[in-house]
Amino acid sequence: MKKIVMSISVLALLMTSCVSKKKFVDLEKKNKEVQDLLNSTTVKLNNCLTEKTAITSQLDYLKKNNSDLINNSKELTVLTTKGAQNLEKSLESLKEKDLKITRLQDALTKKDSVTLALVTSLKKEVGLNDPDININVEKGVVFISIADNLLFKSGSYEVSDGAKNVLAKVAKVINSKPDFECMVEGHTDNVPIKNNVLLDNWDLSVKRSTSIVRVLQNDLGVDPKQLIPAGRSSYIPLVSNDSPENRAKNRRTKIIILPKIDQFYEMIEKEMKTLKTAK
């Protein structure tokens, strides 16, 4: 009887206080020892205890889950804020890139328009029928290539009178474009030359270039600030110097028309570098 009273006391104590799982297990073991004595009361008590444990466990889970949800909500709020900021920055970056691309396209269109207008003007002035005069666009630059038999006598750098007719047409275009520069390049074949006046083909190519520049300036009124003489000797041939005909093709003077749009080129280079860096 004393054991029954003791078990009931233990059970009452268990119902009125929070016990640890280990203590509950110990009590449950003790309770099983007097299970036969408690009968239905013990069964009901065990059911109540089991239900309490389940509810307690569920309550702990809900508390933990609620805490996790609160933390996740805070993290999501931070992530959402950062995501919105990143999205806004991405949109601004895309707008800037679109603007840069548009500016580049406009600049390239302007450059192409200037080049086309220049070629048309030169062809109109110089004409198209002379096989010794070639007007073309090379790497975005307009140039006129004139065979030396129109400009000079063999081995000479004195401009012929007939050449001035051709140069006058070129000068007309240059004078109408004060924002353009004109580079005159002298080219020779690879046959060595040396006399009392000329040292070598370098000397000949440069002297021919400066002779044409002087005609453009002194006789045809081109602003000297627009003129750039240059000599290339025999080092940029059009064809191999293996025949008289080919050597004649390589002896030429190249007049390159350069729009003074340094800022334009600088802008393109700067924008292209910016785009590459952004990628």
Short mmCIF file of C-alpha atoms in Angstrom, two decimals:
data_model
loop_
_atom_site.label_atom_id
_atom_site.label_comp_id
_atom_site.label_asym_id
_atom_site.label_seq_id
_atom_site.Cartn_x
_atom_site.Cartn_y
_atom_site.Cartn_z
CA MET A 1 0.00 0.00 0.00
CA LYS A 2 2.84 2.33 0.83
CA LYS A 3 4.26 1.70 -2.68
CA ILE A 4 0.92 2.68 -4.26
CA VAL A 5 0.75 5.90 -2.27
CA MET A 6 4.35 6.65 -3.20
CA SER A 7 3.67 6.10 -6.91
CA ILE A 8 0.57 8.31 -6.82
CA SER A 9 2.59 11.00 -5.09
CA VAL A 10 5.23 10.73 -7.77
CA LEU A 11 2.62 10.96 -10.49
CA ALA A 12 1.02 13.99 -8.86
CA LEU A 13 4.41 15.61 -8.65
CA LEU A 14 4.99 14.81 -12.34
CA MET A 15 1.70 16.45 -13.40
CA THR A 16 2.32 19.66 -11.45
CA SER A 17 5.85 20.32 -12.52
CA CYS A 18 8.02 20.32 -15.62
CA VAL A 19 10.42 17.41 -15.61
CA SER A 20 13.23 16.49 -17.87
CA LYS A 21 12.87 13.70 -20.34
CA LYS A 22 15.43 11.62 -18.48
CA LYS A 23 13.59 12.08 -15.19
CA PHE A 24 10.36 11.26 -16.97
CA VAL A 25 11.88 8.05 -18.27
CA ASP A 26 13.04 7.18 -14.73
CA LEU A 27 9.61 7.87 -13.33
CA GLU A 28 8.02 5.89 -16.12
CA LYS A 29 10.22 2.92 -15.24
CA LYS A 30 9.17 3.19 -11.60
CA ASN A 31 5.58 3.55 -12.63
CA LYS A 32 5.79 0.35 -14.63
CA GLU A 33 6.91 -1.48 -11.49
CA VAL A 34 3.56 -0.74 -9.87
CA GLN A 35 1.58 -0.85 -13.08
CA ASP A 36 -0.41 -3.86 -11.99
CA LEU A 37 -1.53 -1.96 -8.90
CA LEU A 38 -2.58 1.18 -10.64
CA ASN A 39 -4.50 -0.54 -13.51
CA SER A 40 -6.71 1.78 -15.44
CA THR A 41 -5.60 4.83 -13.49
CA THR A 42 -2.02 4.25 -14.60
CA VAL A 43 -3.09 3.77 -18.22
CA LYS A 44 -4.98 7.06 -18.20
CA LEU A 45 -2.10 8.80 -16.47
CA ASN A 46 0.36 7.47 -19.07
CA ASN A 47 -1.90 8.68 -21.87
CA CYS A 48 -2.02 12.12 -20.30
CA LEU A 49 1.71 12.22 -19.87
CA THR A 50 2.27 11.09 -23.46
CA GLU A 51 -0.08 13.76 -24.72
CA LYS A 52 1.66 16.38 -22.59
CA THR A 53 5.07 15.35 -23.95
CA ALA A 54 3.82 15.54 -27.51
CA ILE A 55 2.29 18.96 -26.91
CA THR A 56 5.46 20.17 -25.20
CA SER A 57 7.60 18.89 -28.07
CA GLN A 58 5.27 20.47 -30.60
CA LEU A 59 5.36 23.74 -28.67
CA ASP A 60 9.17 23.71 -28.65
CA TYR A 61 9.19 22.98 -32.37
CA LEU A 62 6.74 25.81 -33.05
CA LYS A 63 8.80 28.22 -30.96
CA LYS A 64 11.96 27.26 -32.80
CA ASN A 65 10.20 27.39 -36.16
CA ASN A 66 8.75 30.79 -35.32
CA SER A 67 12.20 32.06 -34.35
CA ASP A 68 13.67 30.71 -37.59
CA LEU A 69 10.89 32.34 -39.59
CA ILE A 70 11.54 35.67 -37.91
CA ASN A 71 15.25 35.40 -38.65
CA ASN A 72 14.60 34.33 -42.24
CA SER A 73 12.17 37.20 -42.63
CA LYS A 74 14.84 39.64 -41.49
CA GLU A 75 17.38 38.07 -43.86
CA LEU A 76 14.89 38.17 -46.72
CA THR A 77 14.20 41.80 -45.99
CA VAL A 78 17.93 42.55 -46.17
CA LEU A 79 18.34 40.43 -49.31
CA THR A 80 15.31 42.04 -50.92
CA THR A 81 16.68 45.50 -50.17
CA LYS A 82 20.11 44.58 -51.55
CA GLY A 83 18.49 42.89 -54.54
CA ALA A 84 16.48 46.00 -55.32
CA GLN A 85 19.62 48.13 -55.02
CA ASN A 86 21.59 45.76 -57.24
CA LEU A 87 18.77 45.69 -59.77
CA GLU A 88 18.65 49.46 -59.81
CA LYS A 89 22.42 49.63 -60.33
CA SER A 90 22.19 47.03 -63.12
CA LEU A 91 19.48 49.03 -64.86
CA GLU A 92 21.55 52.20 -64.58
CA SER A 93 24.58 50.34 -65.95
CA LEU A 94 22.54 49.03 -68.88
CA LYS A 95 21.26 52.53 -69.61
CA GLU A 96 24.82 53.87 -69.56
CA LYS A 97 25.99 51.09 -71.91
CA ASP A 98 23.07 51.73 -74.26
CA LEU A 99 23.96 55.42 -74.28
CA LYS A 100 27.63 54.67 -74.98
CA ILE A 101 26.71 52.26 -77.78
CA THR A 102 24.39 54.85 -79.29
CA ARG A 103 27.14 57.47 -79.14
CA LEU A 104 29.59 55.08 -80.77
CA GLN A 105 27.12 54.22 -83.52
CA ASP A 106 26.44 57.91 -84.14
CA ALA A 107 30.16 58.65 -84.23
CA LEU A 108 30.86 55.79 -86.63
CA THR A 109 27.96 56.86 -88.82
CA LYS A 110 29.35 60.39 -88.86
CA LYS A 111 32.80 59.08 -89.75
CA ASP A 112 31.39 56.94 -92.58
CA SER A 113 29.39 59.92 -93.87
CA VAL A 114 32.48 62.15 -93.86
CA THR A 115 34.51 59.47 -95.66
CA LEU A 116 31.83 58.90 -98.30
CA ALA A 117 31.40 62.62 -98.93
CA LEU A 118 35.16 63.05 -99.26
CA VAL A 119 35.53 60.17 -101.73
CA THR A 120 32.65 61.52 -103.81
CA SER A 121 34.15 65.01 -103.82
CA LEU A 122 37.62 63.78 -104.79
CA LYS A 123 36.36 61.53 -107.56
CA LYS A 124 34.28 64.36 -108.91
CA GLU A 125 37.26 66.73 -108.96
CA VAL A 126 40.02 64.34 -110.00
CA GLY A 127 38.01 62.10 -112.30
CA LEU A 128 37.73 58.35 -112.67
CA ASN A 129 39.19 57.53 -116.06
CA ASP A 130 42.92 57.85 -115.45
CA PRO A 131 44.48 54.42 -114.64
CA ASP A 132 47.47 56.15 -113.01
CA ILE A 133 45.25 57.81 -110.39
CA ASN A 134 43.50 55.68 -107.78
CA ILE A 135 41.08 57.04 -105.16
CA ASN A 136 40.19 54.60 -102.44
CA VAL A 137 39.41 54.08 -98.78
CA GLU A 138 41.93 52.11 -96.75
CA LYS A 139 41.24 51.37 -93.07
CA GLY A 140 38.77 54.22 -92.88
CA VAL A 141 41.18 56.73 -94.49
CA VAL A 142 40.71 58.27 -97.93
CA PHE A 143 43.78 58.33 -100.14
CA ILE A 144 44.80 59.21 -103.68
CA SER A 145 47.59 57.17 -105.22
CA ILE A 146 49.31 58.85 -108.16
CA ALA A 147 51.84 57.05 -110.34
CA ASP A 148 55.21 58.81 -110.42
CA ASN A 149 55.21 59.04 -114.21
CA LEU A 150 52.54 61.73 -113.81
CA LEU A 151 54.54 63.67 -111.22
CA PHE A 152 58.27 63.25 -111.78
CA LYS A 153 60.88 62.26 -114.30
CA SER A 154 62.89 59.12 -113.53
CA GLY A 155 65.24 59.66 -110.56
CA SER A 156 64.04 63.26 -110.14
CA TYR A 157 62.08 64.98 -107.39
CA GLU A 158 61.09 68.03 -109.44
CA VAL A 159 57.32 68.14 -109.97
CA SER A 160 56.35 68.23 -113.65
CA ASP A 161 54.06 70.90 -115.07
CA GLY A 162 51.52 68.24 -116.05
CA ALA A 163 51.34 67.02 -112.45
CA LYS A 164 50.21 70.42 -111.24
CA ASN A 165 46.90 69.95 -113.07
CA VAL A 166 46.19 66.85 -110.98
CA LEU A 167 47.47 68.46 -107.77
CA ALA A 168 45.29 71.52 -108.41
CA LYS A 169 42.21 69.29 -108.27
CA VAL A 170 43.38 67.75 -105.01
CA ALA A 171 44.17 71.21 -103.61
CA LYS A 172 40.64 72.36 -104.45
CA VAL A 173 39.20 69.65 -102.23
CA ILE A 174 41.70 70.29 -99.41
CA ASN A 175 41.07 74.04 -99.51
CA SER A 176 37.34 73.40 -99.19
CA LYS A 177 37.97 71.34 -96.06
CA PRO A 178 39.95 73.49 -93.60
CA ASP A 179 39.43 70.86 -90.89
CA PHE A 180 41.26 68.24 -92.93
CA GLU A 181 44.95 67.38 -93.06
CA CYS A 182 46.83 66.13 -96.08
CA MET A 183 49.70 63.67 -95.71
CA VAL A 184 51.89 63.23 -98.80
CA GLU A 185 53.77 59.90 -98.84
CA GLY A 186 56.58 59.23 -101.29
CA HIS A 187 57.22 55.59 -102.33
CA THR A 188 60.02 54.20 -104.51
CA ASP A 189 61.00 50.86 -106.00
CA ASN A 190 63.93 48.88 -104.60
CA VAL A 191 66.52 49.89 -107.19
CA PRO A 192 69.33 51.66 -105.27
CA ILE A 193 69.91 55.28 -106.15
CA LYS A 194 72.82 57.53 -105.26
CA ASN A 195 74.19 60.65 -106.91
CA ASN A 196 75.51 64.07 -106.01
CA VAL A 197 72.06 65.13 -104.74
CA LEU A 198 70.33 61.96 -103.48
CA LEU A 199 71.77 59.63 -100.88
CA ASP A 200 69.35 56.72 -101.28
CA ASN A 201 65.68 55.84 -101.83
CA TRP A 202 64.80 57.28 -98.45
CA ASP A 203 66.15 60.61 -99.59
CA LEU A 204 64.32 60.38 -102.91
CA SER A 205 60.96 59.50 -101.35
CA VAL A 206 61.18 62.34 -98.82
CA LYS A 207 62.32 64.92 -101.38
CA ARG A 208 59.48 63.98 -103.73
CA SER A 209 57.03 64.34 -100.86
CA THR A 210 58.33 67.77 -99.84
CA SER A 211 58.33 68.90 -103.51
CA ILE A 212 54.62 68.15 -103.78
CA VAL A 213 53.94 69.83 -100.44
CA ARG A 214 55.67 72.99 -101.68
CA VAL A 215 53.57 73.00 -104.87
CA LEU A 216 50.38 72.58 -102.82
CA GLN A 217 51.42 75.42 -100.50
CA ASN A 218 53.18 77.87 -102.82
CA ASP A 219 51.37 77.39 -106.11
CA LEU A 220 47.94 76.13 -105.09
CA GLY A 221 47.30 78.01 -101.84
CA VAL A 222 46.93 75.11 -99.41
CA ASP A 223 47.40 76.09 -95.76
CA PRO A 224 50.78 74.60 -94.70
CA LYS A 225 49.26 73.71 -91.34
CA GLN A 226 47.22 71.09 -93.20
CA LEU A 227 50.22 69.50 -94.93
CA ILE A 228 52.36 66.57 -93.71
CA PRO A 229 55.26 65.31 -95.90
CA ALA A 230 56.45 61.73 -95.42
CA GLY A 231 58.84 59.35 -97.20
CA ARG A 232 58.45 55.54 -97.13
CA SER A 233 61.34 54.57 -99.46
CA SER A 234 60.86 51.11 -101.00
CA TYR A 235 59.60 49.34 -97.90
CA ILE A 236 55.86 49.29 -98.61
CA PRO A 237 55.61 47.94 -102.18
CA LEU A 238 52.30 47.24 -103.86
CA VAL A 239 53.79 44.29 -105.75
CA SER A 240 57.11 42.48 -105.93
CA ASN A 241 59.92 44.48 -107.54
CA ASP A 242 60.64 41.67 -110.00
CA SER A 243 59.88 43.40 -113.29
CA PRO A 244 60.01 46.90 -114.80
CA GLU A 245 56.22 47.02 -114.82
CA ASN A 246 55.96 46.13 -111.13
CA ARG A 247 58.68 48.56 -110.15
CA ALA A 248 56.75 51.27 -112.00
CA LYS A 249 53.66 50.43 -109.91
CA ASN A 250 55.65 50.73 -106.70
CA ARG A 251 57.00 54.17 -107.64
CA ARG A 252 54.09 56.28 -106.55
CA THR A 253 52.98 59.17 -104.39
CA LYS A 254 50.18 58.66 -101.93
CA ILE A 255 48.11 61.66 -100.85
CA ILE A 256 46.15 60.77 -97.72
CA ILE A 257 43.22 62.96 -96.67
CA LEU A 258 42.75 63.00 -92.90
CA PRO A 259 39.80 64.75 -91.27
CA LYS A 260 40.91 66.64 -88.16
CA ILE A 261 38.71 64.74 -85.79
CA ASP A 262 41.22 63.73 -83.14
CA GLN A 263 38.60 64.25 -80.46
CA PHE A 264 36.31 61.89 -82.34
CA TYR A 265 38.92 59.11 -82.40
CA GLU A 266 39.83 59.74 -78.78
CA MET A 267 36.18 59.49 -77.82
CA ILE A 268 35.78 56.16 -79.66
CA GLU A 269 38.91 54.71 -78.04
CA LYS A 270 37.83 55.89 -74.61
CA GLU A 271 34.31 54.53 -74.99
CA MET A 272 35.55 51.18 -76.31
CA LYS A 273 37.96 50.82 -73.38
CA THR A 274 35.14 51.68 -70.97
CA LEU A 275 32.88 49.04 -72.51
CA LYS A 276 35.60 46.39 -72.35
CA THR A 277 36.28 47.20 -68.70
CA ALA A 278 32.56 47.05 -67.87
CA LYS A 279 32.32 43.56 -69.33
#
